Amino acid sequence: MKPILLKSNKIEIPFQDANGDVVLTLWFGLLIIQPILIRKKLIHIHRLIGKFSYVLVPVIVYSMVVITKHMYIRETATTMTEEERLADLYLPLSQMLIFTVLYILAMVNKQKPPLHLRYIISCTLVLLAPGLERIPIYWFRQPEQPSTLFAFIITDFILIGLIIYDRK
């Protein structure tokens, strides 16, 4: 999933990564726009734009599947055993499942704004972790395991902050 540095010093981003970046950018764009629309009392536009997520979320899940498959195939060229490669699938597959379930719960509860909001935020935290994990890996050349821990610590602190805010 790392960008490939070509001899010409140009960075080539594999299609599956670029596709994932585009759909996640759209998701985070929705996450920014939707509360603004609610605050400005443009609920009808919020609902109209929200319907776009009915298309976007399956594309996000598909992108996650493609990236996970690419990761598994890439790992077959390493010295990892089949057992290690399958174990590596646990985190992305569980994140896909959790994201999907939380999104479905958000849509089921769209008539209950407090629940809908919490489920959407939870979906987003699931998507945020892999991006946060890449910061130490790509920018600071850190190993994968501490980077994964870093991502979970950040998302856990965000979640704790939201719970404390919610209790007030």
C-alpha atoms as a PDB file:
ATOM      1  CA  MET A   1       0.000   0.000   0.000  1.00  0.00           C
ATOM      2  CA  LYS A   2       3.037   2.230  -0.010  1.00  0.00           C
ATOM      3  CA  PRO A   3       3.454   4.582  -2.950  1.00  0.00           C
ATOM      4  CA  ILE A   4       6.090   3.348  -5.375  1.00  0.00           C
ATOM      5  CA  LEU A   5       9.001   5.680  -6.093  1.00  0.00           C
ATOM      6  CA  LEU A   6       9.933   5.367  -9.750  1.00  0.00           C
ATOM      7  CA  LYS A   7      13.392   5.959 -11.250  1.00  0.00           C
ATOM      8  CA  SER A   8      12.199   9.358 -12.448  1.00  0.00           C
ATOM      9  CA  ASN A   9      11.515  10.286  -8.778  1.00  0.00           C
ATOM     10  CA  LYS A  10       7.812  10.484  -9.513  1.00  0.00           C
ATOM     11  CA  ILE A  11       5.493   8.753  -7.121  1.00  0.00           C
ATOM     12  CA  GLU A  12       3.155   6.176  -8.604  1.00  0.00           C
ATOM     13  CA  ILE A  13       0.158   5.389  -6.432  1.00  0.00           C
ATOM     14  CA  PRO A  14      -1.437   2.015  -7.160  1.00  0.00           C
ATOM     15  CA  PHE A  15      -5.040   2.299  -8.408  1.00  0.00           C
ATOM     16  CA  GLN A  16      -6.541   0.599  -5.358  1.00  0.00           C
ATOM     17  CA  ASP A  17      -4.874   3.120  -3.034  1.00  0.00           C
ATOM     18  CA  ALA A  18      -5.915   6.100  -5.141  1.00  0.00           C
ATOM     19  CA  ASN A  19      -9.474   4.791  -5.345  1.00  0.00           C
ATOM     20  CA  GLY A  20      -9.545   4.350  -1.557  1.00  0.00           C
ATOM     21  CA  ASP A  21      -8.180   7.865  -1.075  1.00  0.00           C
ATOM     22  CA  VAL A  22     -10.879   9.373  -3.287  1.00  0.00           C
ATOM     23  CA  VAL A  23     -13.800   7.610  -1.620  1.00  0.00           C
ATOM     24  CA  LEU A  24     -12.518   8.351   1.872  1.00  0.00           C
ATOM     25  CA  THR A  25     -12.027  11.998   0.942  1.00  0.00           C
ATOM     26  CA  LEU A  26     -15.660  12.043  -0.175  1.00  0.00           C
ATOM     27  CA  TRP A  27     -16.709  10.447   3.136  1.00  0.00           C
ATOM     28  CA  PHE A  28     -14.807  13.002   5.201  1.00  0.00           C
ATOM     29  CA  GLY A  29     -16.195  15.753   2.965  1.00  0.00           C
ATOM     30  CA  LEU A  30     -19.704  14.559   3.831  1.00  0.00           C
ATOM     31  CA  LEU A  31     -18.731  14.487   7.483  1.00  0.00           C
ATOM     32  CA  ILE A  32     -17.725  18.158   7.298  1.00  0.00           C
ATOM     33  CA  ILE A  33     -20.615  19.389   5.141  1.00  0.00           C
ATOM     34  CA  GLN A  34     -23.502  17.583   6.827  1.00  0.00           C
ATOM     35  CA  PRO A  35     -23.276  19.235  10.288  1.00  0.00           C
ATOM     36  CA  ILE A  36     -22.913  22.646   8.625  1.00  0.00           C
ATOM     37  CA  LEU A  37     -26.126  22.049   6.709  1.00  0.00           C
ATOM     38  CA  ILE A  38     -27.916  21.057   9.903  1.00  0.00           C
ATOM     39  CA  ARG A  39     -26.600  24.087  11.768  1.00  0.00           C
ATOM     40  CA  LYS A  40     -27.829  26.338   8.941  1.00  0.00           C
ATOM     41  CA  LYS A  41     -31.232  24.605   9.125  1.00  0.00           C
ATOM     42  CA  LEU A  42     -30.875  23.182   5.605  1.00  0.00           C
ATOM     43  CA  ILE A  43     -32.216  19.786   6.623  1.00  0.00           C
ATOM     44  CA  HIS A  44     -33.678  19.016   3.176  1.00  0.00           C
ATOM     45  CA  ILE A  45     -30.234  19.466   1.571  1.00  0.00           C
ATOM     46  CA  HIS A  46     -28.651  17.422   4.384  1.00  0.00           C
ATOM     47  CA  ARG A  47     -31.036  14.563   3.604  1.00  0.00           C
ATOM     48  CA  LEU A  48     -30.515  14.861  -0.146  1.00  0.00           C
ATOM     49  CA  ILE A  49     -26.718  14.803   0.182  1.00  0.00           C
ATOM     50  CA  GLY A  50     -27.005  12.038   2.787  1.00  0.00           C
ATOM     51  CA  LYS A  51     -28.608   9.806   0.162  1.00  0.00           C
ATOM     52  CA  PHE A  52     -25.278   9.953  -1.689  1.00  0.00           C
ATOM     53  CA  SER A  53     -23.875   7.822   1.150  1.00  0.00           C
ATOM     54  CA  TYR A  54     -26.116   4.960  -0.019  1.00  0.00           C
ATOM     55  CA  VAL A  55     -23.814   4.748  -3.026  1.00  0.00           C
ATOM     56  CA  LEU A  56     -20.622   5.900  -1.339  1.00  0.00           C
ATOM     57  CA  VAL A  57     -20.589   3.388   1.518  1.00  0.00           C
ATOM     58  CA  PRO A  58     -20.739   0.282  -0.717  1.00  0.00           C
ATOM     59  CA  VAL A  59     -17.899   1.825  -2.765  1.00  0.00           C
ATOM     60  CA  ILE A  60     -15.911   2.393   0.453  1.00  0.00           C
ATOM     61  CA  VAL A  61     -16.455  -1.222   1.506  1.00  0.00           C
ATOM     62  CA  TYR A  62     -15.511  -2.434  -1.972  1.00  0.00           C
ATOM     63  CA  SER A  63     -12.336  -0.300  -1.844  1.00  0.00           C
ATOM     64  CA  MET A  64     -11.498  -1.810   1.531  1.00  0.00           C
ATOM     65  CA  VAL A  65     -11.922  -5.301   0.063  1.00  0.00           C
ATOM     66  CA  VAL A  66      -9.685  -4.466  -2.918  1.00  0.00           C
ATOM     67  CA  ILE A  67      -6.977  -2.949  -0.706  1.00  0.00           C
ATOM     68  CA  THR A  68      -7.130  -5.922   1.683  1.00  0.00           C
ATOM     69  CA  LYS A  69      -6.875  -8.360  -1.221  1.00  0.00           C
ATOM     70  CA  HIS A  70      -3.923  -6.393  -2.630  1.00  0.00           C
ATOM     71  CA  MET A  71      -2.243  -6.511   0.800  1.00  0.00           C
ATOM     72  CA  TYR A  72      -2.722 -10.276   1.009  1.00  0.00           C
ATOM     73  CA  ILE A  73      -1.361 -10.833  -2.510  1.00  0.00           C
ATOM     74  CA  ARG A  74       1.601  -8.543  -1.831  1.00  0.00           C
ATOM     75  CA  GLU A  75       2.389 -10.517   1.322  1.00  0.00           C
ATOM     76  CA  THR A  76       2.570 -13.788  -0.647  1.00  0.00           C
ATOM     77  CA  ALA A  77       5.834 -12.476  -2.095  1.00  0.00           C
ATOM     78  CA  THR A  78       7.311 -12.201   1.407  1.00  0.00           C
ATOM     79  CA  THR A  79       8.579 -14.827   3.819  1.00  0.00           C
ATOM     80  CA  MET A  80       5.317 -14.677   5.771  1.00  0.00           C
ATOM     81  CA  THR A  81       3.598 -17.989   6.310  1.00  0.00           C
ATOM     82  CA  GLU A  82       0.018 -18.543   5.169  1.00  0.00           C
ATOM     83  CA  GLU A  83      -1.060 -18.420   8.813  1.00  0.00           C
ATOM     84  CA  GLU A  84       0.617 -15.012   9.283  1.00  0.00           C
ATOM     85  CA  ARG A  85      -0.949 -13.653   6.091  1.00  0.00           C
ATOM     86  CA  LEU A  86      -4.403 -14.815   7.196  1.00  0.00           C
ATOM     87  CA  ALA A  87      -3.849 -13.318  10.662  1.00  0.00           C
ATOM     88  CA  ASP A  88      -2.970 -10.010   8.960  1.00  0.00           C
ATOM     89  CA  LEU A  89      -6.451 -10.009   7.420  1.00  0.00           C
ATOM     90  CA  TYR A  90      -8.150  -9.886  10.825  1.00  0.00           C
ATOM     91  CA  LEU A  91      -7.838  -6.140  11.409  1.00  0.00           C
ATOM     92  CA  PRO A  92      -8.970  -4.863   7.986  1.00  0.00           C
ATOM     93  CA  LEU A  93     -11.803  -7.402   7.753  1.00  0.00           C
ATOM     94  CA  SER A  94     -13.030  -6.623  11.266  1.00  0.00           C
ATOM     95  CA  GLN A  95     -12.858  -2.878  10.499  1.00  0.00           C
ATOM     96  CA  MET A  96     -14.944  -3.461   7.355  1.00  0.00           C
ATOM     97  CA  LEU A  97     -17.544  -5.354   9.350  1.00  0.00           C
ATOM     98  CA  ILE A  98     -17.676  -2.791  12.168  1.00  0.00           C
ATOM     99  CA  PHE A  99     -17.879   0.124   9.710  1.00  0.00           C
ATOM    100  CA  THR A 100     -20.710  -1.560   7.800  1.00  0.00           C
ATOM    101  CA  VAL A 101     -22.715  -2.435  10.919  1.00  0.00           C
ATOM    102  CA  LEU A 102     -22.308   1.081  12.361  1.00  0.00           C
ATOM    103  CA  TYR A 103     -23.364   2.664   9.072  1.00  0.00           C
ATOM    104  CA  ILE A 104     -26.452   0.442   8.872  1.00  0.00           C
ATOM    105  CA  LEU A 105     -27.313   1.382  12.471  1.00  0.00           C
ATOM    106  CA  ALA A 106     -26.871   5.068  11.576  1.00  0.00           C
ATOM    107  CA  MET A 107     -29.293   4.720   8.675  1.00  0.00           C
ATOM    108  CA  VAL A 108     -31.800   2.706  10.695  1.00  0.00           C
ATOM    109  CA  ASN A 109     -31.710   5.492  13.302  1.00  0.00           C
ATOM    110  CA  LYS A 110     -31.769   8.470  10.937  1.00  0.00           C
ATOM    111  CA  GLN A 111     -35.062   9.632  12.483  1.00  0.00           C
ATOM    112  CA  LYS A 112     -33.325   9.747  15.887  1.00  0.00           C
ATOM    113  CA  PRO A 113     -30.647  12.436  15.350  1.00  0.00           C
ATOM    114  CA  PRO A 114     -28.630  11.840  18.564  1.00  0.00           C
ATOM    115  CA  LEU A 115     -28.224   8.122  17.779  1.00  0.00           C
ATOM    116  CA  HIS A 116     -27.676   8.767  14.062  1.00  0.00           C
ATOM    117  CA  LEU A 117     -24.904  11.242  14.879  1.00  0.00           C
ATOM    118  CA  ARG A 118     -23.164   8.888  17.274  1.00  0.00           C
ATOM    119  CA  TYR A 119     -23.209   6.022  14.783  1.00  0.00           C
ATOM    120  CA  ILE A 120     -21.840   8.229  11.997  1.00  0.00           C
ATOM    121  CA  ILE A 121     -19.036   9.447  14.272  1.00  0.00           C
ATOM    122  CA  SER A 122     -18.282   5.843  15.215  1.00  0.00           C
ATOM    123  CA  CYS A 123     -18.142   4.854  11.519  1.00  0.00           C
ATOM    124  CA  THR A 124     -15.700   7.655  10.940  1.00  0.00           C
ATOM    125  CA  LEU A 125     -13.445   6.620  13.825  1.00  0.00           C
ATOM    126  CA  VAL A 126     -13.222   3.155  12.252  1.00  0.00           C
ATOM    127  CA  LEU A 127     -12.110   4.753   8.963  1.00  0.00           C
ATOM    128  CA  LEU A 128      -9.764   7.193  10.689  1.00  0.00           C
ATOM    129  CA  ALA A 129      -7.568   4.534  12.303  1.00  0.00           C
ATOM    130  CA  PRO A 130      -5.950   3.168   9.100  1.00  0.00           C
ATOM    131  CA  GLY A 131      -5.116   6.691   7.936  1.00  0.00           C
ATOM    132  CA  LEU A 132      -3.598   7.600  11.286  1.00  0.00           C
ATOM    133  CA  GLU A 133      -1.609   4.363  11.215  1.00  0.00           C
ATOM    134  CA  ARG A 134       0.085   5.421   7.989  1.00  0.00           C
ATOM    135  CA  ILE A 135       1.425   8.706   9.409  1.00  0.00           C
ATOM    136  CA  PRO A 136       4.224   7.131  11.509  1.00  0.00           C
ATOM    137  CA  ILE A 137       4.868   4.457   8.866  1.00  0.00           C
ATOM    138  CA  TYR A 138       5.275   6.742   5.839  1.00  0.00           C
ATOM    139  CA  TRP A 139       6.401  10.015   7.401  1.00  0.00           C
ATOM    140  CA  PHE A 140       8.660   8.714  10.165  1.00  0.00           C
ATOM    141  CA  ARG A 141       9.568   5.232   8.857  1.00  0.00           C
ATOM    142  CA  GLN A 142       8.212   3.532  11.991  1.00  0.00           C
ATOM    143  CA  PRO A 143       7.340  -0.175  12.134  1.00  0.00           C
ATOM    144  CA  GLU A 144       3.747  -1.258  11.555  1.00  0.00           C
ATOM    145  CA  GLN A 145       2.872  -2.551  15.035  1.00  0.00           C
ATOM    146  CA  PRO A 146       3.710   0.640  16.993  1.00  0.00           C
ATOM    147  CA  SER A 147       1.998   2.650  14.245  1.00  0.00           C
ATOM    148  CA  THR A 148      -1.171   0.601  14.644  1.00  0.00           C
ATOM    149  CA  LEU A 149      -1.015   1.157  18.397  1.00  0.00           C
ATOM    150  CA  PHE A 150      -0.553   4.907  17.776  1.00  0.00           C
ATOM    151  CA  ALA A 151      -3.685   4.969  15.596  1.00  0.00           C
ATOM    152  CA  PHE A 152      -5.764   3.130  18.177  1.00  0.00           C
ATOM    153  CA  ILE A 153      -4.550   5.382  20.994  1.00  0.00           C
ATOM    154  CA  ILE A 154      -5.513   8.505  19.025  1.00  0.00           C
ATOM    155  CA  THR A 155      -8.965   7.155  18.103  1.00  0.00           C
ATOM    156  CA  ASP A 156      -9.492   5.972  21.699  1.00  0.00           C
ATOM    157  CA  PHE A 157      -8.658   9.452  23.028  1.00  0.00           C
ATOM    158  CA  ILE A 158     -11.073  10.986  20.530  1.00  0.00           C
ATOM    159  CA  LEU A 159     -13.751   8.526  21.650  1.00  0.00           C
ATOM    160  CA  ILE A 160     -13.074   9.247  25.333  1.00  0.00           C
ATOM    161  CA  GLY A 161     -13.264  12.983  24.625  1.00  0.00           C
ATOM    162  CA  LEU A 162     -16.597  12.531  22.836  1.00  0.00           C
ATOM    163  CA  ILE A 163     -17.974  10.463  25.719  1.00  0.00           C
ATOM    164  CA  ILE A 164     -16.918  13.112  28.250  1.00  0.00           C
ATOM    165  CA  TYR A 165     -18.422  15.843  26.056  1.00  0.00           C
ATOM    166  CA  ASP A 166     -21.614  13.824  25.712  1.00  0.00           C
ATOM    167  CA  ARG A 167     -21.955  13.421  29.485  1.00  0.00           C
ATOM    168  CA  LYS A 168     -21.957  17.203  30.066  1.00  0.00           C
END
